[in-house]
Amino acid sequence: MMLTPHVRTVAAALRSYRDAQAALLSEPSSPLRRRQLDDAAYTLCVLTGQHDVADATMRAERLMAASSAFQHG
């Protein structure tokens, strides 16, 4: 059984990952931006229990959608 992280924590991690992606796109040769993206990807993967960042983003989006549906339903 996997524990489910709080939706706000997942949302913050997903936002950090996407912000880091955008920052790396604006500075593609920056080692700092690459490290920030790697760190954000790792955090997102750990929170969602996934090994691949694409799977982690999908899992994060599903968790947030389920939480939103639960709150509004």
PDB file of N, CA and C in Angstrom:
ATOM      1  N   MET A   1       0.845  -1.185   0.000  1.00  0.00           N
ATOM      2  CA  MET A   1       0.000   0.000   0.000  1.00  0.00           C
ATOM      3  C   MET A   1       0.887   1.244   0.000  1.00  0.00           C
ATOM      4  N   MET A   2       0.618   2.151  -0.921  1.00  0.00           N
ATOM      5  CA  MET A   2       1.391   3.384  -1.002  1.00  0.00           C
ATOM      6  C   MET A   2       0.620   4.515  -0.340  1.00  0.00           C
ATOM      7  N   LEU A   3       1.303   5.299   0.443  1.00  0.00           N
ATOM      8  CA  LEU A   3       0.683   6.481   1.026  1.00  0.00           C
ATOM      9  C   LEU A   3       0.480   7.518  -0.064  1.00  0.00           C
ATOM     10  N   THR A   4      -0.594   8.258   0.024  1.00  0.00           N
ATOM     11  CA  THR A   4      -0.873   9.312  -0.950  1.00  0.00           C
ATOM     12  C   THR A   4      -0.484  10.658  -0.347  1.00  0.00           C
ATOM     13  N   PRO A   5       0.371  11.402  -1.036  1.00  0.00           N
ATOM     14  CA  PRO A   5       0.782  12.706  -0.514  1.00  0.00           C
ATOM     15  C   PRO A   5      -0.378  13.698  -0.577  1.00  0.00           C
ATOM     16  N   HIS A   6      -0.275  14.729   0.235  1.00  0.00           N
ATOM     17  CA  HIS A   6      -1.291  15.778   0.245  1.00  0.00           C
ATOM     18  C   HIS A   6      -1.313  16.462  -1.122  1.00  0.00           C
ATOM     19  N   VAL A   7      -2.490  16.764  -1.598  1.00  0.00           N
ATOM     20  CA  VAL A   7      -2.647  17.327  -2.941  1.00  0.00           C
ATOM     21  C   VAL A   7      -1.905  18.663  -3.081  1.00  0.00           C
ATOM     22  N   ARG A   8      -1.829  19.454  -2.051  1.00  0.00           N
ATOM     23  CA  ARG A   8      -1.099  20.732  -2.143  1.00  0.00           C
ATOM     24  C   ARG A   8       0.399  20.487  -2.326  1.00  0.00           C
ATOM     25  N   THR A   9       0.909  19.463  -1.688  1.00  0.00           N
ATOM     26  CA  THR A   9       2.320  19.110  -1.833  1.00  0.00           C
ATOM     27  C   THR A   9       2.593  18.652  -3.255  1.00  0.00           C
ATOM     28  N   VAL A  10       1.712  17.842  -3.796  1.00  0.00           N
ATOM     29  CA  VAL A  10       1.847  17.367  -5.177  1.00  0.00           C
ATOM     30  C   VAL A  10       1.749  18.542  -6.142  1.00  0.00           C
ATOM     31  N   ALA A  11       0.802  19.418  -5.929  1.00  0.00           N
ATOM     32  CA  ALA A  11       0.631  20.579  -6.809  1.00  0.00           C
ATOM     33  C   ALA A  11       1.876  21.466  -6.783  1.00  0.00           C
ATOM     34  N   ALA A  12       2.435  21.679  -5.606  1.00  0.00           N
ATOM     35  CA  ALA A  12       3.647  22.502  -5.492  1.00  0.00           C
ATOM     36  C   ALA A  12       4.822  21.842  -6.210  1.00  0.00           C
ATOM     37  N   ALA A  13       4.955  20.535  -6.071  1.00  0.00           N
ATOM     38  CA  ALA A  13       6.044  19.821  -6.735  1.00  0.00           C
ATOM     39  C   ALA A  13       5.883  19.859  -8.250  1.00  0.00           C
ATOM     40  N   LEU A  14       4.663  19.689  -8.729  1.00  0.00           N
ATOM     41  CA  LEU A  14       4.413  19.754 -10.165  1.00  0.00           C
ATOM     42  C   LEU A  14       4.696  21.161 -10.694  1.00  0.00           C
ATOM     43  N   ARG A  15       4.281  22.166  -9.955  1.00  0.00           N
ATOM     44  CA  ARG A  15       4.545  23.558 -10.342  1.00  0.00           C
ATOM     45  C   ARG A  15       6.054  23.819 -10.386  1.00  0.00           C
ATOM     46  N   SER A  16       6.787  23.328  -9.390  1.00  0.00           N
ATOM     47  CA  SER A  16       8.242  23.501  -9.361  1.00  0.00           C
ATOM     48  C   SER A  16       8.891  22.821 -10.563  1.00  0.00           C
ATOM     49  N   TYR A  17       8.418  21.632 -10.889  1.00  0.00           N
ATOM     50  CA  TYR A  17       8.965  20.916 -12.039  1.00  0.00           C
ATOM     51  C   TYR A  17       8.720  21.701 -13.329  1.00  0.00           C
ATOM     52  N   ARG A  18       7.514  22.165 -13.513  1.00  0.00           N
ATOM     53  CA  ARG A  18       7.195  22.917 -14.741  1.00  0.00           C
ATOM     54  C   ARG A  18       7.938  24.248 -14.802  1.00  0.00           C
ATOM     55  N   ASP A  19       8.090  24.909 -13.660  1.00  0.00           N
ATOM     56  CA  ASP A  19       8.879  26.146 -13.619  1.00  0.00           C
ATOM     57  C   ASP A  19      10.339  25.870 -13.979  1.00  0.00           C
ATOM     58  N   ALA A  20      10.873  24.770 -13.473  1.00  0.00           N
ATOM     59  CA  ALA A  20      12.255  24.402 -13.765  1.00  0.00           C
ATOM     60  C   ALA A  20      12.428  24.052 -15.247  1.00  0.00           C
ATOM     61  N   GLN A  21      11.420  23.405 -15.831  1.00  0.00           N
ATOM     62  CA  GLN A  21      11.468  23.114 -17.270  1.00  0.00           C
ATOM     63  C   GLN A  21      11.546  24.413 -18.073  1.00  0.00           C
ATOM     64  N   ALA A  22      10.696  25.360 -17.723  1.00  0.00           N
ATOM     65  CA  ALA A  22      10.668  26.641 -18.431  1.00  0.00           C
ATOM     66  C   ALA A  22      11.983  27.389 -18.263  1.00  0.00           C
ATOM     67  N   ALA A  23      12.543  27.355 -17.058  1.00  0.00           N
ATOM     68  CA  ALA A  23      13.808  28.039 -16.805  1.00  0.00           C
ATOM     69  C   ALA A  23      14.935  27.420 -17.628  1.00  0.00           C
ATOM     70  N   LEU A  24      14.934  26.085 -17.738  1.00  0.00           N
ATOM     71  CA  LEU A  24      15.971  25.428 -18.533  1.00  0.00           C
ATOM     72  C   LEU A  24      15.803  25.752 -20.019  1.00  0.00           C
ATOM     73  N   LEU A  25      14.572  25.867 -20.477  1.00  0.00           N
ATOM     74  CA  LEU A  25      14.351  26.238 -21.877  1.00  0.00           C
ATOM     75  C   LEU A  25      14.886  27.639 -22.171  1.00  0.00           C
ATOM     76  N   SER A  26      14.786  28.523 -21.184  1.00  0.00           N
ATOM     77  CA  SER A  26      15.281  29.886 -21.393  1.00  0.00           C
ATOM     78  C   SER A  26      16.798  29.984 -21.243  1.00  0.00           C
ATOM     79  N   GLU A  27      17.404  29.027 -20.541  1.00  0.00           N
ATOM     80  CA  GLU A  27      18.859  28.988 -20.354  1.00  0.00           C
ATOM     81  C   GLU A  27      19.356  27.548 -20.525  1.00  0.00           C
ATOM     82  N   PRO A  28      19.308  27.021 -21.745  1.00  0.00           N
ATOM     83  CA  PRO A  28      19.598  25.603 -21.951  1.00  0.00           C
ATOM     84  C   PRO A  28      21.021  25.156 -21.595  1.00  0.00           C
ATOM     85  N   SER A  29      21.963  26.056 -21.538  1.00  0.00           N
ATOM     86  CA  SER A  29      23.334  25.654 -21.220  1.00  0.00           C
ATOM     87  C   SER A  29      23.690  25.876 -19.751  1.00  0.00           C
ATOM     88  N   SER A  30      22.714  26.257 -18.948  1.00  0.00           N
ATOM     89  CA  SER A  30      22.967  26.553 -17.540  1.00  0.00           C
ATOM     90  C   SER A  30      23.000  25.280 -16.691  1.00  0.00           C
ATOM     91  N   PRO A  31      24.148  25.003 -16.060  1.00  0.00           N
ATOM     92  CA  PRO A  31      24.206  23.843 -15.154  1.00  0.00           C
ATOM     93  C   PRO A  31      23.261  23.997 -13.957  1.00  0.00           C
ATOM     94  N   LEU A  32      23.068  25.221 -13.493  1.00  0.00           N
ATOM     95  CA  LEU A  32      22.151  25.466 -12.372  1.00  0.00           C
ATOM     96  C   LEU A  32      20.727  25.101 -12.765  1.00  0.00           C
ATOM     97  N   ARG A  33      20.305  25.535 -13.937  1.00  0.00           N
ATOM     98  CA  ARG A  33      18.939  25.235 -14.389  1.00  0.00           C
ATOM     99  C   ARG A  33      18.750  23.735 -14.584  1.00  0.00           C
ATOM    100  N   ARG A  34      19.761  23.047 -15.095  1.00  0.00           N
ATOM    101  CA  ARG A  34      19.689  21.591 -15.277  1.00  0.00           C
ATOM    102  C   ARG A  34      19.555  20.904 -13.927  1.00  0.00           C
ATOM    103  N   ARG A  35      20.337  21.341 -12.941  1.00  0.00           N
ATOM    104  CA  ARG A  35      20.280  20.767 -11.592  1.00  0.00           C
ATOM    105  C   ARG A  35      18.923  21.014 -10.945  1.00  0.00           C
ATOM    106  N   GLN A  36      18.384  22.211 -11.144  1.00  0.00           N
ATOM    107  CA  GLN A  36      17.063  22.521 -10.594  1.00  0.00           C
ATOM    108  C   GLN A  36      15.993  21.619 -11.201  1.00  0.00           C
ATOM    109  N   LEU A  37      16.086  21.383 -12.512  1.00  0.00           N
ATOM    110  CA  LEU A  37      15.117  20.494 -13.161  1.00  0.00           C
ATOM    111  C   LEU A  37      15.277  19.070 -12.644  1.00  0.00           C
ATOM    112  N   ASP A  38      16.502  18.611 -12.529  1.00  0.00           N
ATOM    113  CA  ASP A  38      16.749  17.261 -12.014  1.00  0.00           C
ATOM    114  C   ASP A  38      16.204  17.103 -10.594  1.00  0.00           C
ATOM    115  N   ASP A  39      16.433  18.109  -9.752  1.00  0.00           N
ATOM    116  CA  ASP A  39      15.937  18.055  -8.372  1.00  0.00           C
ATOM    117  C   ASP A  39      14.412  18.046  -8.325  1.00  0.00           C
ATOM    118  N   ALA A  40      13.801  18.894  -9.139  1.00  0.00           N
ATOM    119  CA  ALA A  40      12.332  18.960  -9.171  1.00  0.00           C
ATOM    120  C   ALA A  40      11.741  17.646  -9.701  1.00  0.00           C
ATOM    121  N   ALA A  41      12.384  17.068 -10.706  1.00  0.00           N
ATOM    122  CA  ALA A  41      11.918  15.794 -11.263  1.00  0.00           C
ATOM    123  C   ALA A  41      12.035  14.690 -10.213  1.00  0.00           C
ATOM    124  N   TYR A  42      13.142  14.652  -9.503  1.00  0.00           N
ATOM    125  CA  TYR A  42      13.345  13.642  -8.462  1.00  0.00           C
ATOM    126  C   TYR A  42      12.267  13.764  -7.379  1.00  0.00           C
ATOM    127  N   THR A  43      12.016  14.982  -6.930  1.00  0.00           N
ATOM    128  CA  THR A  43      11.007  15.211  -5.894  1.00  0.00           C
ATOM    129  C   THR A  43       9.636  14.735  -6.361  1.00  0.00           C
ATOM    130  N   LEU A  44       9.276  15.075  -7.578  1.00  0.00           N
ATOM    131  CA  LEU A  44       7.982  14.675  -8.126  1.00  0.00           C
ATOM    132  C   LEU A  44       7.880  13.155  -8.226  1.00  0.00           C
ATOM    133  N   CYS A  45       8.951  12.516  -8.652  1.00  0.00           N
ATOM    134  CA  CYS A  45       8.957  11.056  -8.755  1.00  0.00           C
ATOM    135  C   CYS A  45       8.804  10.394  -7.385  1.00  0.00           C
ATOM    136  N   VAL A  46       9.521  10.906  -6.394  1.00  0.00           N
ATOM    137  CA  VAL A  46       9.432  10.338  -5.049  1.00  0.00           C
ATOM    138  C   VAL A  46       8.021  10.508  -4.484  1.00  0.00           C
ATOM    139  N   LEU A  47       7.470  11.705  -4.626  1.00  0.00           N
ATOM    140  CA  LEU A  47       6.127  11.967  -4.098  1.00  0.00           C
ATOM    141  C   LEU A  47       5.058  11.072  -4.710  1.00  0.00           C
ATOM    142  N   THR A  48       5.210  10.789  -5.996  1.00  0.00           N
ATOM    143  CA  THR A  48       4.181  10.019  -6.685  1.00  0.00           C
ATOM    144  C   THR A  48       4.496   8.532  -6.763  1.00  0.00           C
ATOM    145  N   GLY A  49       5.686   8.145  -6.319  1.00  0.00           N
ATOM    146  CA  GLY A  49       6.058   6.737  -6.344  1.00  0.00           C
ATOM    147  C   GLY A  49       6.348   6.219  -7.745  1.00  0.00           C
ATOM    148  N   GLN A  50       6.793   7.099  -8.622  1.00  0.00           N
ATOM    149  CA  GLN A  50       7.079   6.725 -10.005  1.00  0.00           C
ATOM    150  C   GLN A  50       8.583   6.800 -10.268  1.00  0.00           C
ATOM    151  N   HIS A  51       9.039   6.045 -11.261  1.00  0.00           N
ATOM    152  CA  HIS A  51      10.458   6.053 -11.625  1.00  0.00           C
ATOM    153  C   HIS A  51      10.745   6.977 -12.801  1.00  0.00           C
ATOM    154  N   ASP A  52       9.732   7.291 -13.554  1.00  0.00           N
ATOM    155  CA  ASP A  52       9.874   8.115 -14.753  1.00  0.00           C
ATOM    156  C   ASP A  52       9.124   9.425 -14.542  1.00  0.00           C
ATOM    157  N   VAL A  53       9.750  10.548 -14.898  1.00  0.00           N
ATOM    158  CA  VAL A  53       9.123  11.845 -14.632  1.00  0.00           C
ATOM    159  C   VAL A  53       7.842  12.039 -15.446  1.00  0.00           C
ATOM    160  N   ALA A  54       7.759  11.463 -16.628  1.00  0.00           N
ATOM    161  CA  ALA A  54       6.510  11.568 -17.406  1.00  0.00           C
ATOM    162  C   ALA A  54       5.378  10.850 -16.676  1.00  0.00           C
ATOM    163  N   ASP A  55       5.671   9.678 -16.131  1.00  0.00           N
ATOM    164  CA  ASP A  55       4.670   8.951 -15.343  1.00  0.00           C
ATOM    165  C   ASP A  55       4.328   9.721 -14.074  1.00  0.00           C
ATOM    166  N   ALA A  56       5.328  10.352 -13.479  1.00  0.00           N
ATOM    167  CA  ALA A  56       5.104  11.123 -12.254  1.00  0.00           C
ATOM    168  C   ALA A  56       4.198  12.328 -12.507  1.00  0.00           C
ATOM    169  N   THR A  57       4.403  13.012 -13.626  1.00  0.00           N
ATOM    170  CA  THR A  57       3.534  14.156 -13.914  1.00  0.00           C
ATOM    171  C   THR A  57       2.099  13.704 -14.165  1.00  0.00           C
ATOM    172  N   MET A  58       1.940  12.581 -14.879  1.00  0.00           N
ATOM    173  CA  MET A  58       0.586  12.064 -15.104  1.00  0.00           C
ATOM    174  C   MET A  58      -0.070  11.668 -13.781  1.00  0.00           C
ATOM    175  N   ARG A  59       0.686  11.011 -12.919  1.00  0.00           N
ATOM    176  CA  ARG A  59       0.153  10.601 -11.607  1.00  0.00           C
ATOM    177  C   ARG A  59      -0.225  11.828 -10.791  1.00  0.00           C
ATOM    178  N   ALA A  60       0.615  12.853 -10.812  1.00  0.00           N
ATOM    179  CA  ALA A  60       0.331  14.087 -10.068  1.00  0.00           C
ATOM    180  C   ALA A  60      -0.951  14.733 -10.590  1.00  0.00           C
ATOM    181  N   GLU A  61      -1.085  14.791 -11.896  1.00  0.00           N
ATOM    182  CA  GLU A  61      -2.293  15.387 -12.479  1.00  0.00           C
ATOM    183  C   GLU A  61      -3.537  14.591 -12.104  1.00  0.00           C
ATOM    184  N   ARG A  62      -3.427  13.261 -12.091  1.00  0.00           N
ATOM    185  CA  ARG A  62      -4.570  12.416 -11.692  1.00  0.00           C
ATOM    186  C   ARG A  62      -4.922  12.632 -10.224  1.00  0.00           C
ATOM    187  N   LEU A  63      -3.913  12.724  -9.367  1.00  0.00           N
ATOM    188  CA  LEU A  63      -4.164  12.957  -7.940  1.00  0.00           C
ATOM    189  C   LEU A  63      -4.872  14.295  -7.727  1.00  0.00           C
ATOM    190  N   MET A  64      -4.406  15.316  -8.448  1.00  0.00           N
ATOM    191  CA  MET A  64      -5.019  16.631  -8.297  1.00  0.00           C
ATOM    192  C   MET A  64      -6.447  16.646  -8.848  1.00  0.00           C
ATOM    193  N   ALA A  65      -6.667  15.968  -9.961  1.00  0.00           N
ATOM    194  CA  ALA A  65      -8.017  15.891 -10.540  1.00  0.00           C
ATOM    195  C   ALA A  65      -8.963  15.134  -9.611  1.00  0.00           C
ATOM    196  N   ALA A  66      -8.485  14.048  -9.041  1.00  0.00           N
ATOM    197  CA  ALA A  66      -9.316  13.261  -8.112  1.00  0.00           C
ATOM    198  C   ALA A  66      -9.656  14.079  -6.881  1.00  0.00           C
ATOM    199  N   SER A  67      -8.706  14.838  -6.382  1.00  0.00           N
ATOM    200  CA  SER A  67      -8.949  15.676  -5.214  1.00  0.00           C
ATOM    201  C   SER A  67      -9.962  16.769  -5.545  1.00  0.00           C
ATOM    202  N   SER A  68      -9.825  17.356  -6.709  1.00  0.00           N
ATOM    203  CA  SER A  68     -10.750  18.400  -7.136  1.00  0.00           C
ATOM    204  C   SER A  68     -12.155  17.845  -7.301  1.00  0.00           C
ATOM    205  N   ALA A  69     -12.274  16.679  -7.903  1.00  0.00           N
ATOM    206  CA  ALA A  69     -13.577  16.047  -8.086  1.00  0.00           C
ATOM    207  C   ALA A  69     -14.197  15.698  -6.758  1.00  0.00           C
ATOM    208  N   PHE A  70     -13.374  15.236  -5.819  1.00  0.00           N
ATOM    209  CA  PHE A  70     -13.846  14.877  -4.490  1.00  0.00           C
ATOM    210  C   PHE A  70     -14.359  16.117  -3.750  1.00  0.00           C
ATOM    211  N   GLN A  71     -13.639  17.228  -3.883  1.00  0.00           N
ATOM    212  CA  GLN A  71     -14.027  18.456  -3.185  1.00  0.00           C
ATOM    213  C   GLN A  71     -15.282  19.081  -3.781  1.00  0.00           C
ATOM    214  N   HIS A  72     -15.494  18.889  -5.076  1.00  0.00           N
ATOM    215  CA  HIS A  72     -16.633  19.511  -5.738  1.00  0.00           C
ATOM    216  C   HIS A  72     -17.811  18.548  -5.928  1.00  0.00           C
ATOM    217  N   GLY A  73     -17.618  17.298  -5.542  1.00  0.00           N
ATOM    218  CA  GLY A  73     -18.665  16.325  -5.822  1.00  0.00           C
ATOM    219  C   GLY A  73     -19.448  15.908  -4.655  1.00  0.00           C
TER     220      GLY A  73
END
